[in-house]
Amino acid sequence: MPKVGMEPIRKAALVKATITEIGRVGSLDVTVSQIAKRAGMSSALAHHYFGSKEQIFLAAMRHILTLYGAEIRGALAAADGPGARVEAIVRASFASGSFRREVIGAWLNFYVLAQTLPEAMRLLGIYQGRLHSNLVHALRPMIGDRAEQLARGLGAMIDGVYLREVLKGGTPDGAAAAAMVLDYLDRELEGA
Amino acid sequence: MPKVGMEPIRKAALVKATITEIGRVGSLDVTVSQIAKRAGMSSALAHHYFGSKEQIFLAAMRHILTLYGAEIRGALAAADGPGARVEAIVRASFASGSFRREVIGAWLNFYVLAQTLPEAMRLLGIYQGRLHSNLVHALRPMIGDRAEQLARGLGAMIDGVYLREVLKGGTPDGAAAAAMVLDYLDRELEGA
DNA sequence: TGTTTTCTTGATTGATGAGTCAATAAACTT
DNA sequence: AAGTTTATTGACTCATCAATCAAGAAAACA
């Protein structure tokens, strides 16, 4: 039944299956066979297209980062004025998509991957850099040079609140998390 | 050469070796043999004393939490006055011990473990609860009922700053990280 | 039509690793 | 001294898994 032009389809299916499996198992202890099975193909085919398990993981990570980036871009497009832009970024960071079981699992495990795989650390760096520059861009018209510093604080706060929300067990409350960060933001801004 | 009373000694050695190996490898992909070898014994003996790899991991996690708790208690003992107490907690959280390679690896991997092992999540909950109540206790004399809220923010900020400092690559700068959190604290307090 | 490329998998390889067990020996107990 | 408990390991089992390969079958090409 071989049809031609399968490569992108297969790869996409594998990436999706990888994220699902990591979320299901809760760790990087997923076998290529599990992934391939969920993606509806043999493990040999997975190796054929990606070469190694490591490459599959990296592709999955790129995909998560892409999704997150799209979420942010979408939110920014619908926001006008600096204040609205900052708020949009924060809210997008805690959108329901970020709290899906498999996305949580992916993030936590990518932190771990970054300890070993330089490429994974590079990707995380890109994510942090983009978040930072988005925040600075939105904050500069409001507070000028203090934007840099506040953006760093906000970035850390976002990650920290996310981590706690995720680790506290039970169903995460994205709205409450966003509200917490926005409260912090308000207090920082009123002083200026 | 069997001497009696080896159990606690062996267990302690295994726990230490576990943390070292997790830090070295950067993930939970450590074999019992590796751990046992570093601890100077056979893998069979490791199984004899702990029963399973999972139990070894949990023991290691308890140990990390104990060390952290001791660091905090030590810092608190040398601090008088509420302000000094909060500052002590923050500084202790970013003490050099927290940034040792193996401690970093342990924390990140415990986050992942908590996704799978309920006991691991319970232990993390204890850590967060203690940190929170320490902060509230120190903050209440200064700001009364707002202590709860600020303690939550501070806790998240500590975790977030730690995570970023750890993931940015290169040598982490504990002093800079602590300063960042203390700046945040100052701004929150001056408004009250 | 014959040849090459793409797609696909079952079977296999080779390695690794968690956990068990039987056996040895030293130390305590009675 | 005989028996029990504690310490210790080498050898083994059983399972898993990443990666490879040979081979088949459909499409594209010449």
XYZ file of C-alpha atoms (C1' of nucleotides) in Angstrom:
444
model
C 0.000 0.000 0.000
C 2.944 2.310 -0.147
C 1.957 5.739 -1.318
C 4.534 8.328 -2.060
C 5.090 11.462 -0.004
C 4.596 9.753 3.322
C 7.622 11.210 5.041
C 6.125 14.427 6.450
C 2.930 12.629 7.442
C 4.784 9.865 9.227
C 7.116 12.285 10.930
C 4.243 14.412 12.170
C 2.436 11.357 13.470
C 5.564 10.221 15.278
C 6.109 13.605 16.884
C 2.551 13.713 18.107
C 2.726 10.165 19.393
C 5.988 10.916 21.168
C 4.472 13.793 23.098
C 1.422 11.737 23.954
C 3.513 8.848 25.220
C 5.836 11.016 27.271
C 2.770 12.539 28.899
C 1.208 9.155 29.486
C 4.277 7.575 31.007
C 5.434 10.732 32.744
C 9.055 10.311 31.793
C 11.422 9.881 28.899
C 11.284 6.145 29.457
C 9.296 5.564 26.323
C 10.336 2.995 23.814
C 10.474 3.631 20.117
C 8.085 0.716 19.719
C 5.484 2.355 21.954
C 5.757 5.577 19.999
C 5.610 3.836 16.655
C 2.684 1.709 17.683
C 0.680 4.726 18.778
C 1.570 6.420 15.520
C 0.337 3.369 13.654
C 3.544 2.036 12.186
C 6.447 -0.268 12.903
C 9.396 0.789 14.993
C 11.635 0.128 12.043
C 9.857 2.857 10.130
C 10.376 5.291 12.960
C 14.071 4.600 12.811
C 13.966 4.889 9.054
C 12.630 8.425 9.207
C 14.381 9.777 12.265
C 17.540 7.730 12.520
C 17.548 7.590 16.298
C 15.397 8.006 19.335
C 17.276 11.143 20.270
C 16.252 12.796 17.030
C 12.633 11.869 17.679
C 12.793 13.547 21.074
C 14.340 16.673 19.647
C 11.704 16.885 16.941
C 9.020 16.566 19.610
C 10.609 19.330 21.607
C 10.773 21.602 18.588
C 7.118 20.933 18.029
C 6.134 21.851 21.574
C 8.124 25.054 21.283
C 6.454 25.821 17.974
C 3.004 25.337 19.466
C 3.849 27.598 22.347
C 5.229 30.216 19.975
C 2.043 30.099 17.944
C -0.048 30.531 21.056
C 1.928 33.632 21.957
C 1.802 35.087 18.455
C -1.930 34.529 18.280
C -2.474 36.244 21.591
C -0.265 39.168 20.627
C -2.074 39.691 17.341
C -5.311 40.289 19.202
C -3.819 42.755 21.661
C -3.297 46.439 21.124
C -1.439 48.722 23.428
C 1.598 47.759 25.521
C -0.418 46.854 28.612
C -2.625 44.491 26.674
C 0.416 42.922 25.069
C 2.064 42.016 28.340
C -1.170 40.634 29.660
C -1.650 38.616 26.497
C 1.763 37.036 26.863
C 1.130 36.083 30.453
C -2.306 34.673 29.753
C -1.061 32.729 26.751
C 1.658 31.192 28.912
C -1.031 29.759 31.131
C -3.491 28.861 28.411
C -5.191 25.530 28.776
C -2.916 24.027 26.138
C 0.067 24.448 28.437
C -1.581 22.331 31.096
C -2.475 19.341 29.026
C -0.994 16.270 30.635
C 1.295 15.548 27.741
C 2.524 19.111 27.441
C 3.391 19.216 31.115
C 5.255 15.959 30.818
C 7.076 17.223 27.784
C 8.238 20.409 29.480
C 9.462 18.757 32.648
C 11.290 16.125 30.697
C 12.826 18.633 28.350
C 14.334 20.350 31.353
C 15.988 17.066 32.131
C 16.989 16.461 28.531
C 18.684 19.842 28.510
C 21.079 18.546 31.152
C 22.431 16.019 28.703
C 21.649 17.152 25.179
C 23.223 20.465 24.184
C 20.698 20.804 21.388
C 17.882 20.579 23.926
C 19.462 23.320 25.999
C 19.823 25.430 22.887
C 16.131 25.054 22.144
C 15.188 26.037 25.679
C 17.453 29.065 25.296
C 15.565 30.086 22.194
C 12.256 29.818 24.021
C 13.491 31.901 26.917
C 15.062 34.456 24.616
C 11.883 34.912 22.637
C 9.745 35.229 25.730
C 12.151 37.774 27.121
C 12.272 39.917 24.023
C 8.512 39.824 23.660
C 8.157 41.043 27.213
C 10.769 43.755 26.853
C 9.175 44.958 23.659
C 5.809 45.300 25.356
C 7.177 46.815 28.552
C 9.580 49.381 27.145
C 6.875 51.890 26.126
C 5.517 51.675 29.642
C 8.580 51.842 31.841
C 11.562 52.476 29.588
C 14.860 51.095 30.756
C 13.428 49.177 33.646
C 11.791 46.901 31.061
C 14.836 44.623 30.935
C 14.824 43.981 34.635
C 11.094 43.541 34.962
C 11.037 41.196 31.989
C 13.573 38.991 33.702
C 11.484 38.948 36.837
C 8.307 38.233 34.935
C 9.938 35.409 33.015
C 11.113 33.773 36.208
C 7.727 34.305 37.815
C 5.964 32.684 34.878
C 8.196 29.624 35.019
C 7.981 29.387 38.793
C 4.214 29.705 38.958
C 3.847 27.201 36.150
C 6.101 24.731 37.895
C 4.195 25.008 41.159
C 0.846 24.769 39.513
C 1.961 21.649 37.723
C 3.593 19.992 40.707
C 0.914 20.679 43.255
C -1.087 17.711 41.999
C -4.742 17.730 41.061
C -6.129 19.749 38.207
C -4.029 22.813 37.462
C -5.837 26.147 37.469
C -4.437 28.210 34.619
C -6.621 31.223 35.328
C -5.518 31.435 38.939
C -1.903 31.080 37.885
C -2.207 33.863 35.341
C -3.947 36.066 37.894
C -1.086 35.567 40.315
C 1.485 36.725 37.781
C -0.667 39.654 36.698
C -1.069 40.784 40.299
C 2.664 40.806 40.627
C 2.905 42.784 37.415
C 0.377 45.371 38.589
C 2.239 46.023 41.794
C 5.510 46.394 39.912
C 3.970 48.851 37.478
C 2.140 51.065 39.936
C 5.368 51.954 41.658
C 6.800 53.445 38.483
C 35.248 -9.438 56.227
C 31.665 -9.000 57.199
C 31.312 -6.732 60.159
C 28.001 -6.238 61.808
C 26.038 -3.008 61.733
C 26.796 -2.261 58.134
C 23.250 -1.445 57.105
C 23.153 2.282 57.858
C 26.651 2.764 56.482
C 25.853 0.963 53.256
C 22.576 2.757 52.859
C 24.170 6.151 53.357
C 26.868 5.302 50.847
C 24.266 4.220 48.322
C 22.224 7.374 48.763
C 25.274 9.533 48.276
C 26.363 7.545 45.250
C 22.892 7.778 43.771
C 22.869 11.553 43.928
C 26.350 11.716 42.485
C 25.472 9.435 39.599
C 22.230 11.225 38.781
C 24.196 14.457 38.640
C 26.899 12.895 36.509
C 24.554 11.320 34.002
C 22.021 14.128 34.135
C 19.017 11.858 34.240
C 17.406 9.010 36.107
C 18.973 6.622 33.628
C 21.395 5.314 36.160
C 21.823 1.643 36.714
C 21.887 0.044 40.109
C 25.253 -1.379 39.146
C 26.682 2.090 38.525
C 25.387 3.293 41.862
C 26.621 0.232 43.710
C 30.012 0.410 42.069
C 30.468 4.037 43.066
C 29.388 3.138 46.580
C 31.976 0.360 46.619
C 29.783 -2.714 46.717
C 27.997 -5.176 44.505
C 24.640 -4.438 42.955
C 23.221 -7.445 44.748
C 23.958 -5.762 48.044
C 22.176 -2.622 46.947
C 19.121 -4.691 46.204
C 19.527 -6.476 49.488
C 19.308 -3.251 51.463
C 16.816 -1.265 49.420
C 14.753 -3.875 47.649
C 14.332 -1.906 44.470
C 15.753 0.934 42.479
C 12.665 2.987 43.176
C 13.325 2.839 46.901
C 16.896 3.943 46.326
C 15.663 6.971 44.414
C 13.178 7.891 47.101
C 15.822 7.605 49.785
C 18.057 9.898 47.757
C 15.259 12.398 47.407
C 14.579 12.372 51.130
C 18.242 13.028 51.689
C 18.328 16.023 49.353
C 15.284 17.446 51.093
C 16.907 16.896 54.467
C 20.047 18.716 53.384
C 17.997 21.608 52.098
C 15.996 21.717 55.303
C 19.190 21.818 57.335
C 20.525 24.675 55.233
C 17.361 26.655 55.910
C 17.341 25.893 59.624
C 20.957 26.890 59.912
C 20.340 30.182 58.168
C 17.280 30.926 60.288
C 19.127 30.277 63.514
C 21.595 33.032 62.692
C 18.931 35.573 61.787
C 17.059 37.829 64.146
C 14.165 39.998 63.220
C 11.547 39.182 60.587
C 13.334 40.960 57.755
C 16.533 39.072 58.399
C 14.605 35.823 58.514
C 13.071 36.255 55.089
C 16.397 37.245 53.665
C 18.032 34.233 55.268
C 15.528 31.875 53.678
C 16.057 33.365 50.252
C 19.820 33.303 50.516
C 19.834 29.763 51.791
C 17.727 28.698 48.835
C 20.461 29.915 46.558
C 23.394 28.775 48.649
C 26.225 27.180 46.777
C 25.067 23.742 47.862
C 21.922 24.099 45.817
C 23.928 24.613 42.671
C 26.200 21.650 42.880
C 25.889 19.654 39.708
C 24.455 16.642 41.425
C 21.943 18.619 43.463
C 20.657 20.334 40.344
C 20.314 17.032 38.570
C 18.538 15.579 41.550
C 15.977 18.385 41.729
C 15.136 18.399 38.052
C 14.790 14.660 38.013
C 12.683 14.631 41.144
C 10.246 16.913 39.384
C 9.963 14.236 36.733
C 9.747 11.449 39.296
C 6.861 13.269 40.932
C 4.880 12.767 37.738
C 4.983 9.029 38.228
C 5.646 8.301 41.869
C 3.029 9.576 44.308
C 5.542 9.336 47.125
C 7.870 11.661 45.239
C 5.091 14.184 44.803
C 4.296 13.918 48.486
C 7.905 14.710 49.365
C 7.922 17.725 47.066
C 4.710 18.870 48.734
C 6.401 18.708 52.100
C 9.282 20.811 50.856
C 6.958 23.427 49.415
C 4.787 23.455 52.509
C 7.745 23.993 54.799
C 9.170 26.749 52.663
C 5.783 28.417 52.577
C 5.190 28.281 56.290
C 8.684 29.533 57.007
C 8.072 32.484 54.758
C 4.654 33.237 56.190
C 6.022 33.062 59.686
C 8.718 35.574 58.886
C 6.483 37.874 56.860
C 3.444 38.080 59.115
C 5.010 40.445 61.649
C 5.892 42.744 58.773
C 2.775 42.801 56.644
C 0.080 40.879 58.489
C -2.490 39.140 56.383
C -0.772 39.848 53.104
C 1.935 37.430 54.236
C 0.109 34.451 52.733
C -0.074 35.972 49.309
C 3.448 37.333 49.271
C 4.801 34.020 50.504
C 3.183 32.288 47.575
C 4.704 34.791 45.186
C 8.111 34.500 46.803
C 8.002 30.724 46.663
C 7.197 30.768 42.985
C 9.858 33.383 42.355
C 12.469 31.310 44.142
C 11.649 28.222 42.095
C 11.474 30.172 38.839
C 14.745 32.007 39.353
C 16.430 28.784 40.393
C 15.150 26.991 37.327
C 16.359 29.719 34.992
C 19.708 30.006 36.661
C 20.167 26.280 36.333
C 18.991 25.995 32.751
C 20.821 28.924 31.312
C 23.980 26.870 31.024
C 27.414 27.824 32.251
C 28.209 28.371 35.906
C 25.162 29.385 37.908
C 25.468 32.585 39.926
C 23.729 32.026 43.231
C 24.420 35.512 44.541
C 22.870 37.162 41.494
C 19.874 34.883 41.740
C 19.347 35.698 45.411
C 19.719 39.406 44.672
C 17.032 39.189 42.044
C 14.553 37.653 44.451
C 15.466 40.109 47.201
C 14.917 43.046 44.852
C 11.483 41.728 44.145
C 10.871 41.371 47.846
C 11.975 44.925 48.561
C 9.619 46.389 46.019
C 6.755 44.346 47.382
C 7.464 45.487 50.925
C 7.931 49.174 50.278
C 4.418 49.443 48.910
C 2.895 48.262 52.169
C 8.786 -3.205 -19.849
C 12.459 -2.930 -16.895
C 14.778 -0.178 -13.513
C 15.095 2.694 -9.725
C 13.229 4.984 -5.816
C 10.102 5.174 -1.848
C 7.750 2.833 1.700
C 7.164 -0.768 4.852
C 7.778 -4.539 8.126
C 9.184 -9.093 10.432
C 13.009 -10.963 12.111
C 17.275 -10.511 14.167
C 21.237 -8.763 16.651
C 23.634 -7.259 20.394
C 23.631 -5.052 24.449
C 22.010 -3.832 28.861
C 19.894 -4.057 33.141
C 16.643 -5.188 37.302
C 16.054 -8.481 40.387
C 16.946 -13.419 42.332
C 19.547 -17.098 44.378
C 22.754 -20.133 46.176
C 26.834 -20.154 48.456
C 30.581 -18.308 51.548
C 32.089 -16.345 55.634
C 32.273 -13.639 59.605
C 30.004 -12.365 63.746
C 26.790 -13.051 67.504
C 23.862 -16.349 70.636
C 23.027 -20.163 73.682
C 30.298 -26.216 69.696
C 26.278 -25.835 67.280
C 23.020 -22.823 65.421
C 21.418 -18.375 63.985
C 21.691 -13.941 62.068
C 24.091 -10.492 59.131
C 26.990 -9.339 55.275
C 28.447 -10.169 50.790
C 29.032 -11.523 46.017
C 29.278 -14.043 41.365
C 26.479 -16.092 38.444
C 22.174 -16.339 36.493
C 17.411 -15.382 34.674
C 14.326 -13.054 32.186
C 13.040 -9.245 29.978
C 13.470 -5.124 27.285
C 14.979 -2.320 23.725
C 17.640 0.479 20.157
C 19.202 -0.238 15.897
C 19.998 -3.045 11.561
C 18.837 -5.761 7.614
C 16.857 -8.260 4.080
C 13.111 -8.469 1.559
C 8.603 -7.297 -0.491
C 5.479 -4.308 -2.741
C 3.868 -0.153 -4.731
C 4.893 3.958 -7.299
C 7.792 6.812 -10.514
C 10.754 6.855 -14.252
C 13.054 5.690 -18.605
